[in-house]
XYZ file of C-alpha atoms in Angstrom:
355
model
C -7.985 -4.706 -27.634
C -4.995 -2.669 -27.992
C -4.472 -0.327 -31.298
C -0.727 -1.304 -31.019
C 1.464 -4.134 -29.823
C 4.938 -4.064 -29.088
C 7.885 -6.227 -29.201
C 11.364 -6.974 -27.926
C 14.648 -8.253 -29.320
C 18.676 -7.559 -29.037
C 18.523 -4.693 -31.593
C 15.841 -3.144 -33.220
C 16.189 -5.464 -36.654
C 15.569 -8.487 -34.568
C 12.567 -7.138 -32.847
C 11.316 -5.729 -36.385
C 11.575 -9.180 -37.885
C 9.898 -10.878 -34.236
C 6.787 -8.749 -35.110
C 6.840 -9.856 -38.809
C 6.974 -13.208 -38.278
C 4.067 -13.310 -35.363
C 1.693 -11.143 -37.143
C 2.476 -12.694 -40.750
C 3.136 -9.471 -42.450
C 5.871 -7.745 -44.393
C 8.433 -5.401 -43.496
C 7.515 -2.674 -45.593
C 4.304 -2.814 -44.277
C 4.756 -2.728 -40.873
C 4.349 0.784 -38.851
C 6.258 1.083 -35.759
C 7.894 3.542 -33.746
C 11.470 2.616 -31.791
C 10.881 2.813 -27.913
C 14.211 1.972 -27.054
C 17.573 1.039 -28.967
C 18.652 -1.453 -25.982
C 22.114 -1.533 -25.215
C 25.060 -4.055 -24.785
C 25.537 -3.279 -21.659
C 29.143 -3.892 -19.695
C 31.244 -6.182 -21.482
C 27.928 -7.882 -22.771
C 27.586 -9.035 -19.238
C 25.718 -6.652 -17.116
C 22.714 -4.094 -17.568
C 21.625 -5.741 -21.100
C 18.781 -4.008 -22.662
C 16.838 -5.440 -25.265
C 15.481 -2.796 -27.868
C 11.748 -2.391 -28.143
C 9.391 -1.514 -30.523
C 5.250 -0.422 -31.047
C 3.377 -1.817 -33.952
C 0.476 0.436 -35.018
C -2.124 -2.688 -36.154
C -4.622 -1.809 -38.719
C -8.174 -2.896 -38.395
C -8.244 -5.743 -40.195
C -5.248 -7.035 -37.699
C -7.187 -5.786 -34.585
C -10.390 -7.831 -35.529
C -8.391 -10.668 -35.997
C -6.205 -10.597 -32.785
C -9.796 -9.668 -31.305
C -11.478 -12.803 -32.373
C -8.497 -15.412 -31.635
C -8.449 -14.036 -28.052
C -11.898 -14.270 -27.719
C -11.580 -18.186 -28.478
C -8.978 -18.451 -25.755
C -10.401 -16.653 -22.988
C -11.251 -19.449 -20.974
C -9.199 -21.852 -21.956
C -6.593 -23.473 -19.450
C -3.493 -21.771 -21.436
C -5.454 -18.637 -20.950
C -6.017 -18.639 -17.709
C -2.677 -20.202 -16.532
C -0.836 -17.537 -18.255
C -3.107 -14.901 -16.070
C -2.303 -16.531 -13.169
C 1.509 -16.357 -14.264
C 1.441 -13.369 -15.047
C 0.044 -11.947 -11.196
C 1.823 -14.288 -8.576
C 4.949 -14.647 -11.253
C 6.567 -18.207 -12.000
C 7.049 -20.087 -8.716
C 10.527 -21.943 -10.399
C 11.993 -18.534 -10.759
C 14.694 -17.588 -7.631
C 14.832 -14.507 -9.034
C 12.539 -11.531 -9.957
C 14.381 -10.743 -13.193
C 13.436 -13.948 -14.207
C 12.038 -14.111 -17.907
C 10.338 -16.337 -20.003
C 11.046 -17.673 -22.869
C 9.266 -15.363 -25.669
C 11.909 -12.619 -24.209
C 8.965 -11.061 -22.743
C 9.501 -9.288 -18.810
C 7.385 -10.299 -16.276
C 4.373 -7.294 -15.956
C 5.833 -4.430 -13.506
C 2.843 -4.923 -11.231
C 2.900 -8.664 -10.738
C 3.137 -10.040 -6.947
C 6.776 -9.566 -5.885
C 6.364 -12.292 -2.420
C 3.760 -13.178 -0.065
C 2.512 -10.254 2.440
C 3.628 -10.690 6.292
C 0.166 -10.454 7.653
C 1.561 -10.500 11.561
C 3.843 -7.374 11.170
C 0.945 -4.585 12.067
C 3.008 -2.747 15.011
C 6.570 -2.248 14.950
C 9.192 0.752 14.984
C 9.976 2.635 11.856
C 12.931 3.018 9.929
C 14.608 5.938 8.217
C 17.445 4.086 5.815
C 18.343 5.514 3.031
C 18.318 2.058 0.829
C 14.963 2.276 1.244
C 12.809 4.071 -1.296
C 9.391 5.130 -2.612
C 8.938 3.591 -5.840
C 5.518 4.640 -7.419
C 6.095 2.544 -10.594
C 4.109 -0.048 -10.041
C 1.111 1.822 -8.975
C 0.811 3.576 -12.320
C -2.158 2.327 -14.732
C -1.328 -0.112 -17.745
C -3.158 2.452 -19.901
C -2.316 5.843 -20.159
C -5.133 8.447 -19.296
C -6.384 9.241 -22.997
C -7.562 5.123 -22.534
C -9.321 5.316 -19.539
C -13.564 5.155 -19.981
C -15.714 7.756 -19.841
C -19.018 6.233 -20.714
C -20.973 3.019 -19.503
C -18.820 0.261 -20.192
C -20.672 -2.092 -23.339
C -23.058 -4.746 -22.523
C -21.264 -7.309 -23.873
C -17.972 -6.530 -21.879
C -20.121 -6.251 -19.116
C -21.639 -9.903 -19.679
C -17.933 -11.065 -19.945
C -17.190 -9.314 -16.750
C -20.127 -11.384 -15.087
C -19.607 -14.812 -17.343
C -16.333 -14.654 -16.112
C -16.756 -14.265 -12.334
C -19.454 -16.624 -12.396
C -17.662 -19.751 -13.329
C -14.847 -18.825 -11.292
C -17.479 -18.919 -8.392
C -19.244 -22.098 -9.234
C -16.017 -23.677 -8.661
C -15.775 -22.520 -5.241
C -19.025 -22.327 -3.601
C -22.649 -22.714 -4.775
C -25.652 -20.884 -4.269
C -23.632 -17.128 -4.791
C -25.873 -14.952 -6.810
C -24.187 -11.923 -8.274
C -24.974 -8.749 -8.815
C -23.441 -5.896 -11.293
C -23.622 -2.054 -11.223
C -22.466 -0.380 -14.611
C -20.657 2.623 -13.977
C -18.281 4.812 -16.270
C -16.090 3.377 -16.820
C -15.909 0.474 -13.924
C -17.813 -2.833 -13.097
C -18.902 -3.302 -9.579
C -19.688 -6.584 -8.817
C -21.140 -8.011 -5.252
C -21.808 -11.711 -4.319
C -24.166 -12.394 -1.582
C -24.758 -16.114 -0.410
C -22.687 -19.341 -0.705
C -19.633 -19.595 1.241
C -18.463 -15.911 1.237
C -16.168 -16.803 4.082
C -14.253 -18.894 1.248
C -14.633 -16.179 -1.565
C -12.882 -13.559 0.940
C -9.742 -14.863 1.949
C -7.921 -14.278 4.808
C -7.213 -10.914 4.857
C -9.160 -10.437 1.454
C -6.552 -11.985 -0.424
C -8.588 -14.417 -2.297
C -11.235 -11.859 -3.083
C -8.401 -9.425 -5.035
C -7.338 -12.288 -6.917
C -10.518 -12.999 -8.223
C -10.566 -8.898 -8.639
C -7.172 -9.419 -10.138
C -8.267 -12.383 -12.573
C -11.891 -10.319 -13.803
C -9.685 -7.357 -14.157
C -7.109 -8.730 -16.652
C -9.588 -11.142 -18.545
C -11.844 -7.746 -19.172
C -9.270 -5.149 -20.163
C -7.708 -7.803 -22.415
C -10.921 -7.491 -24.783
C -11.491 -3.485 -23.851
C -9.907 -1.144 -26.317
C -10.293 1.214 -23.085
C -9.211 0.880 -19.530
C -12.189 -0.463 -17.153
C -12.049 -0.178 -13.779
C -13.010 -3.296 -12.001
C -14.379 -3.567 -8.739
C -15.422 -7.092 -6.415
C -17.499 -7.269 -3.579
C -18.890 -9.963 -1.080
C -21.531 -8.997 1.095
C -19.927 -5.793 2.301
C -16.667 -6.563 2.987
C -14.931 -3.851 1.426
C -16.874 -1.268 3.546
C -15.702 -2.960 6.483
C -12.425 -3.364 5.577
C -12.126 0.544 5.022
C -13.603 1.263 8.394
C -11.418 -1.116 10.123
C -8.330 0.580 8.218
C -9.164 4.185 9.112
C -9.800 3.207 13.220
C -5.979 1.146 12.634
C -4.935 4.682 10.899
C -5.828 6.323 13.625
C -4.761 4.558 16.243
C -1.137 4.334 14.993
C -1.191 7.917 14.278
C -1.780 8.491 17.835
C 0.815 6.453 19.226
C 3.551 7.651 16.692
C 2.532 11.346 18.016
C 2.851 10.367 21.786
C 5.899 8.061 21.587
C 7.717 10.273 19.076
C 8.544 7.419 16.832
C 7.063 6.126 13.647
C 4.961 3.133 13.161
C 4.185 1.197 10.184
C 1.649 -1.296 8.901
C 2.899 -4.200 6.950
C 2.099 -4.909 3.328
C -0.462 -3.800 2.060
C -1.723 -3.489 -1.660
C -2.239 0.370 -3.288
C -6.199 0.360 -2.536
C -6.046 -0.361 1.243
C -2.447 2.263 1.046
C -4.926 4.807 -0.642
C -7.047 4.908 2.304
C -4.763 5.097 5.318
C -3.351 8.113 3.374
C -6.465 9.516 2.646
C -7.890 8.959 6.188
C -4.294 10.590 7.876
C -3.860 13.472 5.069
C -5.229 16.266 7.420
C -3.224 15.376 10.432
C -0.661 17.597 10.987
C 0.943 16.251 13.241
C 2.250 13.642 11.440
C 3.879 12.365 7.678
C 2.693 9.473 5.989
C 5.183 7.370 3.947
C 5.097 4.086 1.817
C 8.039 1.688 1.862
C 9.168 -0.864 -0.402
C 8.853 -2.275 -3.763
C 6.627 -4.510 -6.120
C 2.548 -4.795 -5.634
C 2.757 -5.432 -1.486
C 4.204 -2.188 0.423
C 4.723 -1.095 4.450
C 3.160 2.127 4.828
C 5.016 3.947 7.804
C 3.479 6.842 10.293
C 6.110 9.304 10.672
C 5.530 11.832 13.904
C 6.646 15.362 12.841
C 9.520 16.497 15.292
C 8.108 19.926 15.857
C 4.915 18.305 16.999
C 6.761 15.957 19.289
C 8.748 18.906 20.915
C 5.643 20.819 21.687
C 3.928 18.334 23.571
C 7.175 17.535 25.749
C 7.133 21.444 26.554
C 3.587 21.288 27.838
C 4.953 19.534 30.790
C 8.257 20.610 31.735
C 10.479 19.136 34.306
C 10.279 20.312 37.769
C 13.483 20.759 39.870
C 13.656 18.792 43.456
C 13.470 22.099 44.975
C 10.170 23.582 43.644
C 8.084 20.338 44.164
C 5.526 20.386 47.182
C 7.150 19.060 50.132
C 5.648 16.610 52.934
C 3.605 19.133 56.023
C 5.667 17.155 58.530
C 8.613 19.536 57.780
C 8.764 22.921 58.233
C 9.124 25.377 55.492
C 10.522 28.557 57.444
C 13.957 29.248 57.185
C 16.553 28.926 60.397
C 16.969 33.066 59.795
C 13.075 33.603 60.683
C 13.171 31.374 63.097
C 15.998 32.998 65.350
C 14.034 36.527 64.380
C 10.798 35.015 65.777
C 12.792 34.191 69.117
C 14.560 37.167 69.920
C 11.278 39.129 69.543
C 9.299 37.142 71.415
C 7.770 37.820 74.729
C 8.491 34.327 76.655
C 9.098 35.963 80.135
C 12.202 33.656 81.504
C 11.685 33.046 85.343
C 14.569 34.541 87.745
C 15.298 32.346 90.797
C 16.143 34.317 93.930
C 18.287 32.949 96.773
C 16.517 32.473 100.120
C 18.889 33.345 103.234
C 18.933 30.853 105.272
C 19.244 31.706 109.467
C 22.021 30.287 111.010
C 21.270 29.253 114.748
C 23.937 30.664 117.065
């Protein structure tokens, strides 16, 4: 659980009295600090920004938040509001869409469904594209990450947790959990793993996804979750790197970039990591919201220097067929005036005339 909460409204008094009514208290006892003022915007038409606030809870309002939550884990409110929360509302046409507590959809929900086909193509350089690392950034800030063994009885969550969601899919999966500092690696061997994975592993993070949420919501630190079914992830990472690889060769030969479509920040983290010491090359993500391209950029200077390793030959200085003769018409008239071809001299034989 969080030490603080925060709240929104159209000025600062509104949000103020949203947080007094929801956590039953009174104004003059409420601590809070003022994120942001909002603003009016144009006209009171465009750019609107509602004000926000932090609440500073006390312990006595942290144990009871803590133990209402814990009644609602699994319920089907719980769990639907989860499931809102990563693949957004599927009404909405828009993704400023919000709901109706005046509370914004979480900046690292699923912005659209990943184009799974799209794994060669050229690259492109506009400028209305942009990096935007927003969405990659944790929910808690780094004094909230863990740095010991994450509790047993977040750990038994963790596992209580993935387990049902299991049973519901396949039977006979037995699961497995390594406590680390500060993360929870689970792996599931047996039952239909096919099923658990996905195609393309996108079932598999949304269980991730699901254990993830469900287990931070009762940390007071940031846990690092982690799913596995009989080894997938490893071969997923190899499979990346020899992809990496591969398109890093073929951006440095044809001199143009090539990108890999959509793909979430773990599998991004690795083609960067994999490509980070080529220098022949620049890589680049693309795009906004959780699913990103990641595009190979060849470096120009590279590109040049391999085109200069094989020149162009004129017409003249290629080899030319042994049929024809290579010596000049000069040498050739030299060669015949000096030579010694003795030219035979016809003499005249009189003839006797017969008187």
């Amino acid at each position: 659980m969080k030490p603080f909460l925060e709240f929104e409204g159209k000025n600062v008094n509104k949000a103020v009295k949203t947080a007094c009514s929801e956590l039953n208290i009174d104004k003059k006892d409420l601590e809070y600090d003022v994120l942001s003022s909002g603003s009016s915007g144009i006209f009171g038409l465009v750019r609107i920004k509602n004000a926000k606030i932090r609440v500073k809870l006390s312990k006595a309002q942290e144990n009871t938040i803590k133990a209402s939550e814990k009644i609602d884990v699994f319920s089907s409110e719980g769990v639907s509001s989860l499931v809102d929360e990563a693949f957004g509302d599927t009404g909405s046409k828009s993704n400023n869409f919000k709901s109706s507590n005046n509370k914004p959809i979480a900046k690292n929900s699923f912005t659209g469904k990943p184009d799974g086909n799209k794994y060669f193509g050229k690259g492109t350089t506009s400028s209305n594209i942009t990096e935007n690392t927003a969405t990659e950034r944790p929910e808690f800030p780094r004094s909230f990450m863990h740095k010991e063994p994450v509790s047993d009885e977040i750990e038994a969550l963790g596992l209580e947790v993935l387990r049902k969601i299991t049973d519901l899919i396949t039977d006979d999966a037995v699961i497995t959990v390594k406590n680390d500092i500060g993360r929870l690696s689970f792996n599931i061997e047996g039952g239909k793993s096919a099923m658990l994975i996905g195609r393309r592993g996108q079932t598999l993070e949304a269980l991730q996804y699901l254990v993830d949420k469900i287990v931070n919501k009762q940390s007071d630190y940031r846990i690092r979750v982690q799913i596995d079914v009989e080894g997938y992830l490893d071969t997923r990472r190899d499979n990346l790197k020899s992809l990496a690889r591969k398109l890093a060769e073929k951006a440095k030969y044809t001199g143009k970039s090539t990108t890999i479509g959509q793909m979430n920040a773990h599998d991004r983290r690795i083609v960067h990591l994999t490509l980070k010491d080529d220098k022949g090359i620049r890589t680049q993500s693309m795009g906004d919201g959780y699913y990103r391209r990641l595009v190979i950029f060849p470096r120009k200077s590279q590109y040049r220097n391999k085109k200069q390793a094989q020149p162009y030959r004129p017409y003249s200085q290629r080899t030319t067929p042994q049929h024809h003769s290579t010596q000049p018409a000069t040498n050739m008239v030299e060669n015949l005036n000096e030579s010694s071809v003795e030219i035979p001299v016809e003499i005249p034989v009189e003839t006797k005339m017969e008187a």
